[in-house]
Short mmCIF file of C-alpha atoms and ligand atoms in Angstrom, two decimals:
data_model
loop_
_atom_site.label_atom_id
_atom_site.label_comp_id
_atom_site.label_asym_id
_atom_site.label_seq_id
_atom_site.Cartn_x
_atom_site.Cartn_y
_atom_site.Cartn_z
CA UNK H 1 95.81 -51.14 24.61
CA UNK H 2 93.37 -50.85 27.54
CA UNK H 3 91.13 -53.84 28.34
CA UNK H 4 87.45 -53.50 29.21
CA UNK H 5 85.04 -56.07 30.60
CA UNK H 6 81.51 -55.18 29.47
CA UNK H 7 78.71 -57.20 31.08
CA UNK H 8 75.44 -57.31 29.15
CA UNK H 9 77.54 -56.67 26.05
CA UNK H 10 75.24 -58.69 23.78
CA UNK H 11 72.28 -56.49 24.68
CA UNK H 12 71.09 -53.30 23.01
CA UNK H 13 73.26 -50.72 24.80
CA UNK H 14 76.07 -53.17 25.61
CA UNK H 15 76.63 -54.01 21.95
CA UNK H 16 76.95 -50.32 21.02
CA UNK H 17 79.38 -49.83 23.91
CA UNK H 18 81.50 -52.83 22.83
CA UNK H 19 81.71 -51.27 19.38
CA UNK H 20 82.66 -47.82 20.71
CA UNK H 21 85.38 -49.28 22.96
CA UNK H 22 86.84 -51.31 20.07
CA UNK H 23 86.71 -48.27 17.76
CA UNK H 24 88.67 -46.29 20.38
CA UNK H 25 91.46 -48.86 20.50
CA UNK H 26 90.47 -50.96 23.51
CA UNK H 27 90.30 -54.72 23.92
CA UNK H 28 86.80 -55.81 24.90
CA UNK H 29 85.59 -58.86 26.80
CA UNK H 30 81.85 -59.04 26.34
CA UNK H 31 80.19 -61.18 29.03
CA UNK H 32 76.52 -62.06 28.68
CA UNK H 33 74.20 -64.97 29.45
CA UNK H 34 71.88 -63.97 26.59
CA UNK H 35 68.66 -63.96 28.67
CA UNK H 36 67.44 -60.81 26.93
CA UNK H 37 70.37 -60.16 24.55
CA UNK H 38 71.21 -61.90 21.31
CA UNK H 39 74.30 -63.17 19.46
CA UNK H 40 72.96 -61.24 16.44
CA UNK H 41 73.78 -57.97 18.26
CA UNK H 42 77.51 -58.80 18.29
CA UNK H 43 77.78 -60.91 15.12
CA UNK H 44 79.60 -58.06 13.36
CA UNK H 45 82.18 -57.92 16.18
CA UNK H 46 83.03 -61.63 16.28
CA UNK H 47 86.49 -62.12 14.77
CA UNK H 48 87.34 -58.45 15.13
CA UNK H 49 90.78 -57.84 16.63
CA UNK H 50 90.56 -57.43 20.41
CA UNK H 51 86.99 -58.71 20.82
CA UNK H 52 86.11 -61.76 22.94
CA UNK H 53 82.66 -63.05 23.82
CA UNK H 54 82.10 -65.11 26.97
CA UNK H 55 78.66 -66.62 27.65
CA UNK H 56 78.32 -66.35 31.41
CA UNK H 57 75.86 -65.42 34.15
CA UNK H 58 77.54 -62.62 36.11
CA UNK H 59 75.60 -63.35 39.30
CA UNK H 60 78.21 -66.13 39.82
CA UNK H 61 81.87 -65.69 40.74
CA UNK H 62 83.61 -64.14 37.73
CA UNK H 63 87.01 -65.38 36.67
CA UNK H 64 88.80 -63.17 34.18
CA UNK H 65 92.34 -63.92 32.93
CA UNK H 66 94.84 -61.07 32.67
CA UNK H 67 94.64 -57.40 33.55
CA UNK H 68 91.59 -55.15 33.23
CA UNK H 69 91.45 -51.37 33.03
CA UNK H 70 87.66 -50.95 32.97
CA UNK H 71 84.62 -52.91 34.14
CA UNK H 72 81.26 -51.70 32.82
CA UNK H 73 78.26 -53.44 34.39
CA UNK H 74 75.38 -53.28 31.91
CA UNK H 75 73.89 -56.74 32.46
CA UNK H 76 70.22 -56.54 33.50
CA UNK H 77 66.82 -57.06 31.96
CA UNK H 78 65.78 -53.49 31.13
CA UNK H 79 62.30 -53.43 29.65
CA UNK H 80 59.26 -53.49 31.96
CA UNK H 81 58.03 -56.71 30.28
CA UNK H 82 61.42 -58.39 30.73
CA UNK H 83 61.75 -57.56 34.38
CA UNK H 84 58.14 -58.49 35.12
CA UNK H 85 58.78 -61.89 33.49
CA UNK H 86 62.20 -62.30 35.15
CA UNK H 87 61.83 -60.65 38.56
CA UNK H 88 64.32 -62.83 40.42
CA UNK H 89 67.00 -62.66 37.69
CA UNK H 90 66.56 -58.87 37.67
CA UNK H 91 67.03 -58.63 41.43
CA UNK H 92 69.99 -61.01 41.30
CA UNK H 93 71.89 -59.28 38.49
CA UNK H 94 71.38 -55.87 40.13
CA UNK H 95 72.53 -57.12 43.53
CA UNK H 96 74.76 -60.23 43.19
CA UNK H 97 75.91 -59.21 39.69
CA UNK H 98 76.91 -55.77 40.92
CA UNK H 99 78.74 -57.32 43.89
CA UNK H 100 80.64 -59.78 41.66
CA UNK H 101 81.59 -57.19 39.05
CA UNK H 102 82.74 -54.76 41.75
CA UNK H 103 84.83 -57.60 43.17
CA UNK H 104 86.53 -58.03 39.78
CA UNK H 105 87.21 -54.28 39.53
CA UNK H 106 88.71 -54.25 43.04
CA UNK H 107 90.90 -57.28 42.32
CA UNK H 108 92.15 -55.93 38.96
CA UNK H 109 92.37 -52.29 40.15
CA UNK H 110 90.11 -51.40 37.25
CA UNK H 111 87.82 -48.38 36.95
CA UNK H 112 84.18 -49.43 37.37
CA UNK H 113 81.04 -48.00 35.76
CA UNK H 114 77.53 -48.98 36.82
CA UNK H 115 74.61 -48.68 34.41
CA UNK H 116 71.91 -47.23 36.63
CA UNK H 117 68.62 -45.79 35.47
CA UNK H 118 66.08 -42.97 35.69
CA UNK H 119 63.91 -45.61 37.40
CA UNK H 120 65.79 -44.89 40.64
CA UNK H 121 63.63 -41.72 40.69
CA UNK H 122 60.49 -43.92 40.47
CA UNK H 123 57.28 -41.98 39.76
CA UNK H 124 59.03 -38.66 40.37
CA UNK H 125 57.62 -35.81 42.44
CA UNK H 126 60.37 -33.47 41.24
CA UNK H 127 60.55 -32.41 37.60
CA UNK H 128 62.86 -32.48 35.70
CA UNK H 129 64.88 -35.04 37.63
CA UNK H 130 68.21 -33.84 39.06
CA UNK H 131 70.83 -36.16 40.51
CA UNK H 132 70.22 -34.90 44.05
CA UNK H 133 66.57 -36.07 44.00
CA UNK H 134 66.16 -39.28 46.07
CA UNK H 135 63.13 -40.54 44.21
CA UNK H 136 59.65 -41.94 44.80
CA UNK H 137 59.79 -45.71 44.39
CA UNK H 138 57.23 -48.34 45.42
CA UNK H 139 59.42 -51.20 46.69
CA UNK H 140 56.61 -53.78 46.62
CA UNK H 141 55.04 -52.85 43.27
CA UNK H 142 55.77 -54.78 40.06
CA UNK H 143 58.57 -52.40 39.02
CA UNK H 144 60.20 -52.63 42.47
CA UNK H 145 62.34 -55.59 41.37
CA UNK H 146 64.16 -53.38 38.87
CA UNK H 147 64.09 -50.05 40.68
CA UNK H 148 65.24 -51.41 44.03
CA UNK H 149 67.91 -53.63 42.44
CA UNK H 150 69.37 -50.55 40.76
CA UNK H 151 69.13 -48.49 43.95
CA UNK H 152 70.92 -51.29 45.81
CA UNK H 153 73.50 -51.43 43.00
CA UNK H 154 74.19 -47.71 43.41
CA UNK H 155 74.57 -48.12 47.19
CA UNK H 156 76.91 -51.12 46.70
CA UNK H 157 78.98 -49.16 44.16
CA UNK H 158 79.37 -46.23 46.55
CA UNK H 159 80.30 -48.64 49.39
CA UNK H 160 83.08 -50.20 47.25
CA UNK H 161 84.22 -46.70 46.39
CA UNK H 162 84.21 -45.39 49.96
CA UNK H 163 85.32 -48.53 51.80
CA UNK H 164 87.61 -50.27 49.29
CA UNK H 165 88.71 -47.20 47.31
CA UNK H 166 87.50 -48.61 43.98
CA UNK H 167 87.43 -45.91 41.30
CA UNK H 168 83.72 -45.93 40.40
CA UNK H 169 81.25 -44.11 38.14
CA UNK H 170 77.43 -44.26 38.11
CA UNK H 171 75.42 -43.31 35.04
CA UNK H 172 71.66 -42.82 35.36
CA UNK H 173 70.41 -43.64 31.90
CA UNK H 174 67.09 -42.20 30.66
CA UNK H 175 64.97 -43.82 27.90
CA UNK H 176 67.29 -44.63 25.02
CA UNK H 177 66.41 -46.03 21.60
CA UNK H 178 68.09 -47.13 18.40
CA UNK H 179 69.24 -50.06 16.30
CA UNK H 180 69.44 -53.49 17.98
CA UNK H 181 66.58 -52.97 20.43
CA UNK H 182 64.65 -56.24 20.55
CA UNK H 183 61.54 -55.93 18.41
CA UNK H 184 59.28 -57.63 20.97
CA UNK H 185 60.80 -56.36 24.21
CA UNK H 186 57.62 -54.39 24.93
CA UNK H 187 59.30 -51.02 25.24
CA UNK H 188 57.45 -48.20 23.60
CA UNK H 189 59.91 -47.58 20.74
CA UNK H 190 60.02 -51.14 19.28
CA UNK H 191 56.32 -51.61 20.11
CA UNK H 192 55.09 -48.53 18.21
CA UNK H 193 57.51 -48.94 15.28
CA UNK H 194 56.74 -52.64 14.73
CA UNK H 195 53.00 -52.00 15.04
CA UNK H 196 53.23 -49.10 12.60
CA UNK H 197 55.26 -51.08 10.06
CA UNK H 198 52.73 -53.94 10.20
CA UNK H 199 49.73 -51.55 10.05
CA UNK H 200 48.56 -53.05 13.37
CA UNK H 201 46.92 -50.94 16.12
CA UNK H 202 49.40 -48.81 18.02
CA UNK H 203 48.87 -49.57 21.72
CA UNK H 204 48.97 -46.38 23.78
CA UNK H 205 48.80 -47.19 27.49
CA UNK H 206 46.49 -45.05 29.64
CA UNK H 207 45.39 -41.83 27.93
CA UNK H 208 48.94 -41.32 26.62
CA UNK H 209 49.46 -38.16 28.70
CA UNK H 210 52.45 -39.64 30.57
CA UNK H 211 55.74 -38.18 29.34
CA UNK H 212 59.14 -39.58 28.36
CA UNK H 213 62.28 -38.03 26.83
CA UNK H 214 64.06 -40.17 24.24
CA UNK H 215 67.81 -40.25 23.63
CA UNK H 216 69.42 -41.77 20.53
CA UNK H 217 71.96 -44.50 21.32
CA UNK H 218 75.05 -42.85 19.75
CA UNK H 219 74.54 -39.79 21.97
CA UNK H 220 74.14 -41.99 25.03
CA UNK H 221 77.29 -44.08 24.57
CA UNK H 222 79.36 -40.94 23.94
CA UNK H 223 78.08 -39.51 27.25
CA UNK H 224 78.92 -42.75 29.05
CA UNK H 225 82.44 -42.83 27.59
CA UNK H 226 83.04 -39.24 28.72
CA UNK H 227 81.74 -40.02 32.20
CA UNK H 228 84.08 -43.02 32.46
CA UNK H 229 87.02 -40.78 31.50
CA UNK H 230 85.98 -38.05 33.99
CA UNK H 231 86.68 -37.90 37.72
CA UNK H 232 83.04 -37.81 38.88
CA UNK H 233 82.16 -40.57 41.31
CA UNK H 234 78.61 -39.45 42.13
CA UNK H 235 75.70 -40.32 39.77
CA UNK H 236 75.31 -38.41 36.50
CA UNK H 237 72.12 -38.32 34.38
CA UNK H 238 72.64 -39.07 30.70
CA UNK H 239 69.63 -38.68 28.45
CA UNK H 240 67.82 -36.32 26.14
CA UNK H 241 65.67 -33.62 27.79
CA UNK H 242 63.33 -33.42 24.76
CA UNK H 243 60.14 -34.40 26.62
CA UNK H 244 56.84 -35.41 25.01
CA UNK H 245 53.71 -37.32 25.85
CA UNK H 246 53.44 -40.95 24.79
CA UNK H 247 50.49 -39.97 22.57
CA UNK H 248 52.59 -37.31 20.80
CA UNK H 249 55.29 -39.93 20.38
CA UNK H 250 52.81 -42.35 18.76
CA UNK H 251 51.72 -39.58 16.38
CA UNK H 252 55.34 -38.87 15.46
CA UNK H 253 55.91 -42.55 14.58
CA UNK H 254 52.69 -42.50 12.55
CA UNK H 255 53.94 -39.47 10.62
CA UNK H 256 57.43 -40.88 9.99
CA UNK H 257 56.24 -44.33 8.87
CA UNK H 258 53.15 -43.11 7.00
CA UNK H 259 51.26 -46.04 8.56
CA UNK H 260 47.51 -46.50 8.38
CA UNK H 261 47.57 -48.13 11.83
CA UNK H 262 44.98 -46.73 14.25
CA UNK H 263 45.89 -45.67 17.78
CA UNK H 264 44.24 -47.86 20.44
CA UNK H 265 44.16 -47.07 24.15
CA UNK H 266 44.98 -49.85 26.65
CA UNK H 267 45.10 -49.83 30.45
CA UNK H 268 48.06 -48.12 32.09
CA UNK H 269 50.50 -50.55 33.78
CA UNK H 270 50.74 -50.27 37.58
CA UNK H 271 53.20 -47.60 38.83
CA UNK H 272 53.97 -46.35 35.28
CA UNK H 273 55.81 -43.05 35.92
CA UNK H 274 53.64 -40.06 34.89
CA UNK H 275 56.50 -37.76 33.94
CA UNK H 276 60.18 -38.17 33.10
CA UNK H 277 62.80 -35.74 31.86
CA UNK H 278 66.47 -35.61 32.79
CA UNK H 279 68.07 -32.45 34.08
CA UNK H 280 71.43 -32.73 32.27
CA UNK H 281 73.05 -29.58 33.68
CA UNK H 282 75.63 -31.71 35.48
CA UNK H 283 76.63 -33.73 32.38
CA UNK H 284 76.86 -30.54 30.31
CA UNK H 285 79.10 -28.79 32.83
CA UNK H 286 81.24 -31.72 33.86
CA UNK H 287 81.56 -33.68 30.62
CA UNK H 288 80.92 -30.97 28.01
CA UNK H 289 78.27 -33.38 26.73
CA UNK H 290 74.78 -32.93 25.38
CA UNK H 291 72.73 -34.95 22.91
CA UNK H 292 73.15 -34.02 19.25
CA UNK H 293 70.88 -36.35 17.25
CA UNK H 294 67.39 -34.90 16.68
CA UNK H 295 64.46 -37.26 17.36
CA UNK H 296 63.43 -37.38 13.72
CA UNK H 297 66.93 -38.42 12.57
CA UNK H 298 67.32 -41.10 15.27
CA UNK H 299 63.83 -42.44 14.67
CA UNK H 300 64.36 -42.69 10.90
CA UNK H 301 67.49 -44.79 11.46
CA UNK H 302 65.64 -46.97 13.98
CA UNK H 303 62.67 -47.42 11.65
CA UNK H 304 65.06 -48.48 8.83
CA UNK H 305 66.60 -51.02 11.20
CA UNK H 306 63.25 -52.52 12.20
CA UNK H 307 62.19 -52.60 8.55
CA UNK H 308 65.23 -54.77 7.80
CA UNK H 309 64.59 -57.01 10.84
CA UNK H 310 60.95 -57.50 9.85
CA UNK H 311 61.78 -58.48 6.25
P1 LIG Y 401 69.13 -55.42 27.07
O1 LIG Y 401 68.13 -56.36 27.66
O2 LIG Y 401 69.17 -55.27 25.60
O3 LIG Y 401 70.60 -55.80 27.54
C1 LIG Y 401 70.88 -56.38 28.79
C2 LIG Y 401 71.86 -57.51 28.60
O4 LIG Y 401 72.21 -58.08 29.86
C3 LIG Y 401 71.29 -58.67 27.75
O5 LIG Y 401 72.16 -58.98 26.70
C4 LIG Y 401 71.15 -59.81 28.75
O6 LIG Y 401 71.27 -61.08 28.14
C5 LIG Y 401 72.27 -59.50 29.74
N1 LIG Y 401 72.10 -60.08 31.06
C6 LIG Y 401 71.03 -60.01 31.89
N2 LIG Y 401 71.26 -60.68 33.02
C7 LIG Y 401 72.52 -61.20 32.92
C8 LIG Y 401 73.33 -61.99 33.78
N3 LIG Y 401 72.90 -62.41 34.97
N4 LIG Y 401 74.58 -62.33 33.36
C9 LIG Y 401 75.04 -61.93 32.15
N5 LIG Y 401 74.31 -61.18 31.28
C10 LIG Y 401 73.06 -60.81 31.68
O7 LIG Y 401 68.88 -53.99 27.77
P2 LIG Y 401 69.56 -52.58 27.47
O8 LIG Y 401 68.49 -51.65 27.12
O9 LIG Y 401 70.72 -52.72 26.59
O10 LIG Y 401 70.05 -52.19 28.95
C11 LIG Y 401 71.41 -52.34 29.33
C12 LIG Y 401 71.64 -51.72 30.69
O11 LIG Y 401 71.32 -50.33 30.67
C13 LIG Y 401 70.79 -52.34 31.80
O12 LIG Y 401 71.56 -52.43 32.97
C14 LIG Y 401 69.68 -51.34 31.99
O13 LIG Y 401 69.17 -51.36 33.29
C15 LIG Y 401 70.37 -50.02 31.66
N6 LIG Y 401 69.41 -49.01 31.19
C16 LIG Y 401 68.93 -49.03 29.91
C17 LIG Y 401 68.03 -48.04 29.50
C18 LIG Y 401 67.50 -47.97 28.08
O14 LIG Y 401 66.74 -47.06 27.77
N7 LIG Y 401 67.89 -48.86 27.18
C19 LIG Y 401 67.59 -47.08 30.42
C20 LIG Y 401 68.07 -47.13 31.71
C21 LIG Y 401 69.00 -48.07 32.09
N1 LIG Y 402 53.86 -47.59 26.42
C1 LIG Y 402 52.72 -47.53 25.61
N2 LIG Y 402 52.50 -48.55 24.74
C2 LIG Y 402 53.32 -49.62 24.60
C3 LIG Y 402 54.49 -49.67 25.40
C4 LIG Y 402 54.72 -48.65 26.32
O1 LIG Y 402 51.94 -46.58 25.71
O2 LIG Y 402 53.02 -50.50 23.76
C5 LIG Y 402 54.10 -46.50 27.38
C6 LIG Y 402 54.39 -46.96 28.81
O3 LIG Y 402 53.18 -47.10 29.53
C7 LIG Y 402 55.25 -45.83 29.34
C8 LIG Y 402 56.01 -45.32 28.10
O4 LIG Y 402 55.29 -45.84 26.98
O5 LIG Y 402 54.45 -44.79 29.81
C9 LIG Y 402 57.44 -45.84 28.02
O6 LIG Y 402 57.42 -47.23 28.24
P1 LIG Y 402 58.69 -48.18 28.12
O7 LIG Y 402 58.21 -49.57 28.36
O8 LIG Y 402 59.38 -47.92 26.85
O9 LIG Y 402 59.70 -47.76 29.28
P2 LIG Y 402 59.57 -47.02 30.68
O10 LIG Y 402 59.94 -45.62 30.40
O11 LIG Y 402 58.17 -47.11 31.23
O12 LIG Y 402 60.55 -47.74 31.51
#
């Protein structure tokens, strides 16, 4: 049995990863301080053979008993509202948290995977975004705390790889959605779905012409697992290239929920990227991976989930 330490394991993506690793016969230590995650996300895993939860802030020295085969660093506030409300924690978990988790991987001779993000490309001037694009990030804008922390985390990961020989992977995750997103985390998927289900105005920021490309969570975690098992040490984009405007996305949620909610336009947050779509040529070639779940199918499952949460 291999053993994996998954930081941020009580969050949205982390909880799905914990499940996938258990399903594939691994032991999982889920480490999370619950600042944006929730015990509800892992309630179904508590008591399951091989699963341990440790409440801990990974910006501090991490002590982990026994051997480890994998360290996956997913801890970080991830929604624009969360990282605007928690700017210092975001910077700390991306920098100190990455340093501490890399230290554990080095000590245990474990393979390390960093959860990076499409935000390292900032408000991109190249479209779609390929891994060799260096990005267009405003370091002193409100999103800088997240974007720069992740860029630092990538640099730190490559330094541990090159200098200490740690076996590392970097995944650049594009907008992902699905069950166990927090209903009020401010991201567009929970925002639009909860507004639609309550027949409240759906808040489209700006004129809604900015684009995003949404990946369903089961596709994402499969891509991440394959990357971990591959030999690629440079960053790999994982996401769904099905790009649409935010306004089109709102209309799709309206159609799928049958809501009477009107669409209301609000001001566009500062530095909100105007376009985003992953170029996944590298993941396709290297990992034999591409997303399989159509938007309508993934959204229906997510809407069902939020319906149950709202009851
Ligand atoms: P999330 O907020 O649901 O999960 C993050 C988890 O990290 C939470 O459970 C939180 O409590 C925990 N955490 C934060 N700081 C911590 C600390 N100092 N110590 C221990 N635990 C801490 O967010 P998510 O969407 O699941 O994102 C998970 C990871 O994936 C993040 O690193 C994020 O940057 C990355 N990512 C996510 C997306 C996406 O679309 N969901 C896109 C790009 C990158
Ligand atoms: N957005 C919106 N209404 C909302 C929340 C978000 O129009 O209630 C827009 C936001 O401005 C951005 C896109 O939806 O252009 C995706 O936002 P999200 O917060 O999900 O993540 P981002 O991709 O910006 O990190």
